[in-house]
PDB file of C-alpha atoms in Angstrom:
ATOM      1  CA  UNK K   1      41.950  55.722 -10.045  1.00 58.00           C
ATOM      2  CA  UNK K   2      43.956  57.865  -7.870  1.00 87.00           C
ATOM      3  CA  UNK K   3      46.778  60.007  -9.043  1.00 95.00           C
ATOM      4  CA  UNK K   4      49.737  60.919  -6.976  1.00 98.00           C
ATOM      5  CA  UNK K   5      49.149  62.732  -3.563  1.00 98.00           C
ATOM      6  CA  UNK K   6      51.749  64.846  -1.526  1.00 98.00           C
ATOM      7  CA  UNK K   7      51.148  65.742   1.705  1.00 98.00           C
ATOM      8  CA  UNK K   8      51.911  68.924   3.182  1.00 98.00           C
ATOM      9  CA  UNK K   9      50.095  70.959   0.869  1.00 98.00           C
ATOM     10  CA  UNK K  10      51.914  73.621   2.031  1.00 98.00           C
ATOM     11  CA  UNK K  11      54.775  74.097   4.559  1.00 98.00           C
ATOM     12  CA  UNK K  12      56.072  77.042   5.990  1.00 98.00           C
ATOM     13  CA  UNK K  13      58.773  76.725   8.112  1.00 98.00           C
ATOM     14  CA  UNK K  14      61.578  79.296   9.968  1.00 98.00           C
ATOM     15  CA  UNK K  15      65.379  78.949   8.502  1.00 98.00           C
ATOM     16  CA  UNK K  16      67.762  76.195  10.049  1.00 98.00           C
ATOM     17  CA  UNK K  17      64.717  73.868  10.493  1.00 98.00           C
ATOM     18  CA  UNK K  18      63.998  69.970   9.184  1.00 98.00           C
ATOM     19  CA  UNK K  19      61.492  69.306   6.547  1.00 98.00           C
ATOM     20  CA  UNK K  20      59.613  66.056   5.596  1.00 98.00           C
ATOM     21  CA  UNK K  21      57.428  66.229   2.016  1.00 98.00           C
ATOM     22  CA  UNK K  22      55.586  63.146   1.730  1.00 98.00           C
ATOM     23  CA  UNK K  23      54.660  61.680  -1.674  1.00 98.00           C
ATOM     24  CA  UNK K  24      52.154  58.600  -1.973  1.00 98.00           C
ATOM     25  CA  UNK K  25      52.420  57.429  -5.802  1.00 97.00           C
ATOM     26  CA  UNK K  26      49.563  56.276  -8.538  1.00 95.00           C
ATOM     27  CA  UNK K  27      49.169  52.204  -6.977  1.00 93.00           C
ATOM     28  CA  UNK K  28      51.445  50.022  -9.159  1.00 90.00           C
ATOM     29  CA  UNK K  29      53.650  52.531 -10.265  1.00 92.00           C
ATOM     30  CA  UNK K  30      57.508  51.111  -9.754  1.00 92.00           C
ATOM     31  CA  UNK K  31      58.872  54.537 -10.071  1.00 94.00           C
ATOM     32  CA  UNK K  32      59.013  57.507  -8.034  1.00 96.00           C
ATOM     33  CA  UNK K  33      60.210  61.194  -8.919  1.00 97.00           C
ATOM     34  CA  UNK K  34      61.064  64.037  -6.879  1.00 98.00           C
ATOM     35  CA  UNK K  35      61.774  68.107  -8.868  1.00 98.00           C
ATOM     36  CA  UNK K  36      61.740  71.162  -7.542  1.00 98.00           C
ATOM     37  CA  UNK K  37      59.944  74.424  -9.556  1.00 98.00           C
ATOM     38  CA  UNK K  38      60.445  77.869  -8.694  1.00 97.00           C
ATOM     39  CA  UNK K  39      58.078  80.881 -10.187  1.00 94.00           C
ATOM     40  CA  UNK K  40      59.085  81.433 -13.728  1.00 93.00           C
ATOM     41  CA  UNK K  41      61.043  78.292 -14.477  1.00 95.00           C
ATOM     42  CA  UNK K  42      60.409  75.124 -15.290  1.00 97.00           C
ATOM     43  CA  UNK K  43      60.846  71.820 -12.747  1.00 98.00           C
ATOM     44  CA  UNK K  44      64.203  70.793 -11.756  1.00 97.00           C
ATOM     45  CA  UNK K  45      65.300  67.182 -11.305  1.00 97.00           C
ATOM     46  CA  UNK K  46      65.971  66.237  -7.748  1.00 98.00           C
ATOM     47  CA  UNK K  47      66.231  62.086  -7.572  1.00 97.00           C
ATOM     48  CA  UNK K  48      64.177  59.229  -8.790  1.00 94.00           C
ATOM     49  CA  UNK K  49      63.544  56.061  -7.537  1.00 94.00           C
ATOM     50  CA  UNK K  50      62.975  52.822  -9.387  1.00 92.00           C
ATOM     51  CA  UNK K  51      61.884  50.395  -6.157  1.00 90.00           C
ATOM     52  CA  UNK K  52      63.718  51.143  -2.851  1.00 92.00           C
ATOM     53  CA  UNK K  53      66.876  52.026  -4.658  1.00 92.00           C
ATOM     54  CA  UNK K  54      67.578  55.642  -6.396  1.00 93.00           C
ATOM     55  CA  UNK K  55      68.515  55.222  -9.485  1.00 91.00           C
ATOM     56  CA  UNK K  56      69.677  58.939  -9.970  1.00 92.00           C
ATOM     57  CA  UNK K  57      70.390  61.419  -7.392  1.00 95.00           C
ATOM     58  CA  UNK K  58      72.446  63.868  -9.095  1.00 94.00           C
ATOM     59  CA  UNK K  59      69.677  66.568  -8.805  1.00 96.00           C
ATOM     60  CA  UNK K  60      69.808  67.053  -4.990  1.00 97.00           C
ATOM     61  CA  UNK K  61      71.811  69.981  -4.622  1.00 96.00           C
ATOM     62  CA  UNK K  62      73.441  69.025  -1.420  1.00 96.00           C
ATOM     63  CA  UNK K  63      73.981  66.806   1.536  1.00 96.00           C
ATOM     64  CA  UNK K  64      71.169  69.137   3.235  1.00 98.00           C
ATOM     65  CA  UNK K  65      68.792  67.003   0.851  1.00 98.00           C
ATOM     66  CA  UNK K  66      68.157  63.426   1.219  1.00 97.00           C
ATOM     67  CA  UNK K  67      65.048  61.469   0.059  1.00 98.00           C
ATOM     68  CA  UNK K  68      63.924  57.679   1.068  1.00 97.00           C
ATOM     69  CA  UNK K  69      61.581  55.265  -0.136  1.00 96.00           C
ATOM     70  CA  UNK K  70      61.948  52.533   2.197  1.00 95.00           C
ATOM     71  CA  UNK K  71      58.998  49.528   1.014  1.00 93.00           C
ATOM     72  CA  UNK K  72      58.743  51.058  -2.794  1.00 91.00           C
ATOM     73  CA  UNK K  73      56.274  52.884  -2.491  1.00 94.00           C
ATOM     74  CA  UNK K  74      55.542  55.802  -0.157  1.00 97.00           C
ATOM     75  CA  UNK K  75      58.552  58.458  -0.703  1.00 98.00           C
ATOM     76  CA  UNK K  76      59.681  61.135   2.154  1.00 98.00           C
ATOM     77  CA  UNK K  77      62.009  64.173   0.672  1.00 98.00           C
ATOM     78  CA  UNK K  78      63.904  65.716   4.086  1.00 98.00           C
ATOM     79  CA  UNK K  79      65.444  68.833   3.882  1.00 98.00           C
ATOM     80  CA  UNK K  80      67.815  69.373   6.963  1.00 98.00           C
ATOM     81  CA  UNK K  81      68.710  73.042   8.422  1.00 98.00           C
ATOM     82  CA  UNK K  82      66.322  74.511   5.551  1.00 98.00           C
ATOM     83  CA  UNK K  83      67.425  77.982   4.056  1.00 98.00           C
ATOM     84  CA  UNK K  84      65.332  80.905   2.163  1.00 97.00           C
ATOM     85  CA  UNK K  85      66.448  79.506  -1.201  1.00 97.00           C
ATOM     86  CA  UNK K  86      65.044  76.069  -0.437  1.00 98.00           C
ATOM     87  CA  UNK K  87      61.576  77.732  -0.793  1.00 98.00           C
ATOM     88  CA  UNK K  88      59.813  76.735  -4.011  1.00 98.00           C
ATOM     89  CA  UNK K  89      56.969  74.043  -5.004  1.00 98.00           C
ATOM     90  CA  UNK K  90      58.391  70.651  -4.836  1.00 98.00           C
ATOM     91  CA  UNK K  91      56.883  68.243  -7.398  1.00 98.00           C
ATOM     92  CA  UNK K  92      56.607  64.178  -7.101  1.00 98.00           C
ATOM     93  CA  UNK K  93      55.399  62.340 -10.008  1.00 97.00           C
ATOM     94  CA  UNK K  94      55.579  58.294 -10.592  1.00 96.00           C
ATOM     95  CA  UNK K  95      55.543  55.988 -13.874  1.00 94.00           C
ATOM     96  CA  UNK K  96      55.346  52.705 -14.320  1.00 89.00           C
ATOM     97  CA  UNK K  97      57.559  50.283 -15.815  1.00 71.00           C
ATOM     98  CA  UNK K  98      57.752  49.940 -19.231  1.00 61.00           C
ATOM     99  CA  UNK K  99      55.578  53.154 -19.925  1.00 57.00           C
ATOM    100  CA  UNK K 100      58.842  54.834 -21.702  1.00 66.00           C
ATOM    101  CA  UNK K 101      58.995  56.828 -18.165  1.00 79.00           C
ATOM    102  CA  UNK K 102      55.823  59.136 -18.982  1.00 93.00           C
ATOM    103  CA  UNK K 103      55.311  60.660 -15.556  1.00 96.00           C
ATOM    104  CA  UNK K 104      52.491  61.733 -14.117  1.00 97.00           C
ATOM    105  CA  UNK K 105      52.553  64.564 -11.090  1.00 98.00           C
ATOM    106  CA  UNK K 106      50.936  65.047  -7.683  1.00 98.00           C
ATOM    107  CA  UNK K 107      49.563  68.461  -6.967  1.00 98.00           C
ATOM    108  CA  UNK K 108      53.035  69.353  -4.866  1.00 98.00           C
ATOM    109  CA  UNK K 109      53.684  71.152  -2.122  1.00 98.00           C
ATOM    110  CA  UNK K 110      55.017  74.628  -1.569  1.00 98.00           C
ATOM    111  CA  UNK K 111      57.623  75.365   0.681  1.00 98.00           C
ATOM    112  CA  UNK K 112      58.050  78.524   2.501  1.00 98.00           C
ATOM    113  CA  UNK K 113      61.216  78.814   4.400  1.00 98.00           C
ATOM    114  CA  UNK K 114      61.081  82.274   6.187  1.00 97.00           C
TER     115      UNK K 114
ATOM    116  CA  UNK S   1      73.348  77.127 -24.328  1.00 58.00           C
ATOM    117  CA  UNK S   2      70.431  76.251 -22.526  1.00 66.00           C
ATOM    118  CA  UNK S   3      69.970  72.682 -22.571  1.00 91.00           C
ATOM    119  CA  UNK S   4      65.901  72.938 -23.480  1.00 96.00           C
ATOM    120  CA  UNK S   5      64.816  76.532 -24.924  1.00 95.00           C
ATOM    121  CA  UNK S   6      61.395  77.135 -25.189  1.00 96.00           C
ATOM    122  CA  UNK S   7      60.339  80.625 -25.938  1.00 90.00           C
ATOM    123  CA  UNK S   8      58.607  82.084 -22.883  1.00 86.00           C
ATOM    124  CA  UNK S   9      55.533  84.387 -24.707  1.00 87.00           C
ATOM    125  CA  UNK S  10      53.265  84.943 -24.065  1.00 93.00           C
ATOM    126  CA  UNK S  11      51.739  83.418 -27.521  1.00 96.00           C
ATOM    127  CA  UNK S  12      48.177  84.951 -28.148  1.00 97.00           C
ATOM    128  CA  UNK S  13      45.950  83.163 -30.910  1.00 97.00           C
ATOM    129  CA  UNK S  14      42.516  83.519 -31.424  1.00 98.00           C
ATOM    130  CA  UNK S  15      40.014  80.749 -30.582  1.00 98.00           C
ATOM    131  CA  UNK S  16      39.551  77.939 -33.075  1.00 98.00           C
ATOM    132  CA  UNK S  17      43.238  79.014 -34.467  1.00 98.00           C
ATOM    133  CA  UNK S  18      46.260  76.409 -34.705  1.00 98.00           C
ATOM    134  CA  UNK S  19      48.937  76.719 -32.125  1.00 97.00           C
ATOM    135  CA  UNK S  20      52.062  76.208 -32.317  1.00 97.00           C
ATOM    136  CA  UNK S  21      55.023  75.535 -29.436  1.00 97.00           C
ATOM    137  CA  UNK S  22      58.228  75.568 -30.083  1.00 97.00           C
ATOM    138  CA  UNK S  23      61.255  73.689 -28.472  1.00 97.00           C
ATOM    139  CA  UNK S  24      64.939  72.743 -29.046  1.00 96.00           C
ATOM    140  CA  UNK S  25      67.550  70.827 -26.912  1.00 95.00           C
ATOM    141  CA  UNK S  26      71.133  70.266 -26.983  1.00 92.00           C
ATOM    142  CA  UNK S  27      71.402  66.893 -25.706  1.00 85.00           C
ATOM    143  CA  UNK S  28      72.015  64.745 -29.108  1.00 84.00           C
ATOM    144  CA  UNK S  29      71.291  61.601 -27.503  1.00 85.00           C
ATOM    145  CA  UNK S  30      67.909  62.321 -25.519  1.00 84.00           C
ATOM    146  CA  UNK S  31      65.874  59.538 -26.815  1.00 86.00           C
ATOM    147  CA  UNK S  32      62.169  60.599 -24.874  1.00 92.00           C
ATOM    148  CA  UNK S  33      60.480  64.142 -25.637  1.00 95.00           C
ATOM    149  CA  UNK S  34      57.260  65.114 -23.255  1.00 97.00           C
ATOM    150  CA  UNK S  35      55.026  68.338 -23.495  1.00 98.00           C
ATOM    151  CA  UNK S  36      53.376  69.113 -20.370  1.00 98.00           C
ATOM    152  CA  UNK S  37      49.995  71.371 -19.645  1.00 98.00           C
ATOM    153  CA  UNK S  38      50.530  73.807 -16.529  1.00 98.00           C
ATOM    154  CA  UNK S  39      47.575  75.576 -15.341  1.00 98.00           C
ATOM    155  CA  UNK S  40      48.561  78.771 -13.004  1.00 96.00           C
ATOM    156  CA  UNK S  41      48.963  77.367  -9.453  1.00 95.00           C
ATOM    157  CA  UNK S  42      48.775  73.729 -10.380  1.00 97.00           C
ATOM    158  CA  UNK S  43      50.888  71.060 -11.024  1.00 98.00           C
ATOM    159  CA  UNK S  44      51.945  70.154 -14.720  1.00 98.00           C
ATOM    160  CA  UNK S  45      49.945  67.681 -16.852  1.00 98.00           C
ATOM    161  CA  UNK S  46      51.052  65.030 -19.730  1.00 97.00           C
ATOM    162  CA  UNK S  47      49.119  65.787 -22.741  1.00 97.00           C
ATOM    163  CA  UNK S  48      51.824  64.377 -25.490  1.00 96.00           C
ATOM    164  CA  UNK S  49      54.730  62.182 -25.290  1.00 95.00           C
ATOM    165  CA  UNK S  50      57.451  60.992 -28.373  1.00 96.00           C
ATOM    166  CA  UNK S  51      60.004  59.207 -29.183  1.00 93.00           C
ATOM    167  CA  UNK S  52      60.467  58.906 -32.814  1.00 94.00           C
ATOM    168  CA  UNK S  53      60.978  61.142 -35.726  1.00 96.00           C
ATOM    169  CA  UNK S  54      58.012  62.922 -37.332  1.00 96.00           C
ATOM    170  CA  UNK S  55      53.974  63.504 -36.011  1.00 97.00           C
ATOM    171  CA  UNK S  56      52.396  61.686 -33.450  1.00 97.00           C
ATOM    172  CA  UNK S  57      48.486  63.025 -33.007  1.00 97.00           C
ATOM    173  CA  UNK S  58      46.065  62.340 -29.976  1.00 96.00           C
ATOM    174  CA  UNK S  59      42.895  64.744 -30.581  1.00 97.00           C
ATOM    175  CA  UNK S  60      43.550  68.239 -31.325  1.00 98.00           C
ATOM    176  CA  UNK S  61      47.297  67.802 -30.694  1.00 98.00           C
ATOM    177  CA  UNK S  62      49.798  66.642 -32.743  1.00 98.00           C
ATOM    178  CA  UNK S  63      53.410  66.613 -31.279  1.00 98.00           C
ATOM    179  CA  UNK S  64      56.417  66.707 -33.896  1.00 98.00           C
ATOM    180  CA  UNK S  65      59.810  65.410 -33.538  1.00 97.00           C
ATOM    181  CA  UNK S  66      63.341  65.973 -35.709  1.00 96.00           C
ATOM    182  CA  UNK S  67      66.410  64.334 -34.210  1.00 94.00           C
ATOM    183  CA  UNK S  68      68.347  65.761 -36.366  1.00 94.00           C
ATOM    184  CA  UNK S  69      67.586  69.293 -35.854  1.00 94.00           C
ATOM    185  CA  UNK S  70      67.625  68.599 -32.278  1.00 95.00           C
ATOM    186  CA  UNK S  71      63.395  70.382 -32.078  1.00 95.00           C
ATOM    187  CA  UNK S  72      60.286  69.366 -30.792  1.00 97.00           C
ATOM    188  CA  UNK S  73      56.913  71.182 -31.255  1.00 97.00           C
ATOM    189  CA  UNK S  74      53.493  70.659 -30.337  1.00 98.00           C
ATOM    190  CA  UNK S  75      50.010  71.678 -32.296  1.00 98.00           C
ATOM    191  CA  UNK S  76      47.083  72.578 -30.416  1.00 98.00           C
ATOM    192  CA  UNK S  77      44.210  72.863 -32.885  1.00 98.00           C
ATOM    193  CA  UNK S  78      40.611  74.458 -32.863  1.00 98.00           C
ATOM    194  CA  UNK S  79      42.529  76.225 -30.008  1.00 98.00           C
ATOM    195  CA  UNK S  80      39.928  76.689 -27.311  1.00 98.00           C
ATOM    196  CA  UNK S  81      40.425  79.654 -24.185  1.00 97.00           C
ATOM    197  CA  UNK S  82      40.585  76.856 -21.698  1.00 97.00           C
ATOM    198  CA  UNK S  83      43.521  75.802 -23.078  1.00 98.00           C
ATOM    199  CA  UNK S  84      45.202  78.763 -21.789  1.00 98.00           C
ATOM    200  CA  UNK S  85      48.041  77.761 -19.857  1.00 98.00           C
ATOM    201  CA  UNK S  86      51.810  77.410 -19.662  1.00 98.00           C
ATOM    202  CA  UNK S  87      53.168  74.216 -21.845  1.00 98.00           C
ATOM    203  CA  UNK S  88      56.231  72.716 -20.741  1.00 98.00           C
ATOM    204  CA  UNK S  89      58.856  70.665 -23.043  1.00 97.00           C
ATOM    205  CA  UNK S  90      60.640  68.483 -21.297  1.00 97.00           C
ATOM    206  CA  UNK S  91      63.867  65.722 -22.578  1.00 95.00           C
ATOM    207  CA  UNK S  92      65.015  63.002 -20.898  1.00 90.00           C
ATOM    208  CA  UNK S  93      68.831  63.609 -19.809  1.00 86.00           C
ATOM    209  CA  UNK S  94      71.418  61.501 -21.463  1.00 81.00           C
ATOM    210  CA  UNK S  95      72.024  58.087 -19.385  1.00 80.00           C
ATOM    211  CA  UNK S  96      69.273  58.721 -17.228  1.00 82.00           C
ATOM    212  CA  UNK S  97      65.715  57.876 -18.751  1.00 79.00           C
ATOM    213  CA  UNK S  98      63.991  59.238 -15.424  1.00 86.00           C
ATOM    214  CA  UNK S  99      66.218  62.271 -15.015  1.00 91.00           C
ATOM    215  CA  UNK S 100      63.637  65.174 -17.405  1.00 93.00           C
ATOM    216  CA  UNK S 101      65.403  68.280 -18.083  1.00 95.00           C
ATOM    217  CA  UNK S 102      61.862  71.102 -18.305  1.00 97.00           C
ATOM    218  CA  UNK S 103      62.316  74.132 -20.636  1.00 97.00           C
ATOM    219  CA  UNK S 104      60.833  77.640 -18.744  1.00 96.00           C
ATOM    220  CA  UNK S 105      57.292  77.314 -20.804  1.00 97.00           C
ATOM    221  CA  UNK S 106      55.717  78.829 -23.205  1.00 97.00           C
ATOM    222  CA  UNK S 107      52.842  80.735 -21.719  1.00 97.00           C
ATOM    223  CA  UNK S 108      49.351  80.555 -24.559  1.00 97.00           C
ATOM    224  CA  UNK S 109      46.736  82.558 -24.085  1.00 97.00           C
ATOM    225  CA  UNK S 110      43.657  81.930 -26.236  1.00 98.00           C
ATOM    226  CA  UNK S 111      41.661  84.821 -26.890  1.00 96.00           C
ATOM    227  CA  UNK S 112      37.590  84.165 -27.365  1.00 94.00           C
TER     228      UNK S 112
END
């Protein structure tokens, strides 16, 4: 079946603009991730979903981030007034329930903020 | 100290040799333990998960688990050069099952 799909693939985009990153998770799957991975590290936690609700934000670094997922599914990451150090490959991934939250990841996309 | 320590490599073993990952975490009550496959430029892959103390095996890995020591590894056997790549350990964050705390990688390189 299909896995998880993100949509920009890439995104470049000037300082002090808005992003949306799009994620579209595996059908069925009740929960929805969002990380962050610069070169050299590992991913970062952002938020996760379980429905419509987040059931853990404590990843998004500021009130510049804010992420919705509106019908349970579908999943839009905005990043207001974007800055150079927002730049980095942001990962969604999406389990489902009862799976002992083994998450699976969409190819992401990489942000450029110039 | 870091919460999930991984040492970076690059580890270099010889095709058809055992590898073996390393990982610790300092989070005493993580309860879910994941190692992930990251090819260069893509996005990372499951390949083991575990939850309980000692071996779990799925083909030519076997993933290993010690609460007590607070250390996770995983064994890639009959290691073959396409499984090159960087392997991630990551531990779910205490109170927060879907909040994963990723180690940097250990980077394997598989020499034919």
């Amino acid at each position: 079946g299909a896995g998880v799909s993100q949509t920009p693939s890439n995104k470049v985009t000037e300082k002090g603009k808005y992003v949306e990153l799009r994620c579209d998770p595996i059908s069925g799957h009740t929960a929805l991730y969002w990380y962050r991975q610069s070169l050299g590290q590992g991913p970062e936690f952002l938020i996760y979903f379980q429905g419509t609700g987040a059931a853990d934000d404590s990843g998004l670094p500021n009130d510049r981030f804010f992420a919705v997922r509106p019908e349970g599914s579908v999943s839009t990451l905005k990043i207001q007034r974007t800055e150079r150090g927002d730049s980095a490959v942001y990962l969604c991934a999406s389990s489902s329930t009862g799976s002992y939250n083994e998450q699976f990841f969409g190819p992401g996309t990489r942000l450029t903020v110039l | 100290q870091k919460e999930v320590e991984q040492n970076s490599g690059p580890l270099s073993v010889p095709e058809g040799a055992i590898a073996s990952l390393n990982c610790t975490y300092s989070d005493r009550v993580s309860q879910s333990f994941f190692w992930y496959r990251q090819y260069s430029g893509k996005s990372p892959e499951l390949i083991m998960s575990i939850y309980s103390n000692g071996d779990k095996e799925d083909g030519r890995f076997t993933a290993q688990l010690n609460k007590a020591s607070q250390y996770v590894s995983l064994l890639i056997r009959d290691s073959q050069p396409s499984d090159s790549a960087t392997y991630l350990c990551a531990v779910n964050r205490e109170g927060s099952q879907g909040n994963l705390i990723f180690g940097k990688g250990t980077k394997l390189s598989v020499k034919p």
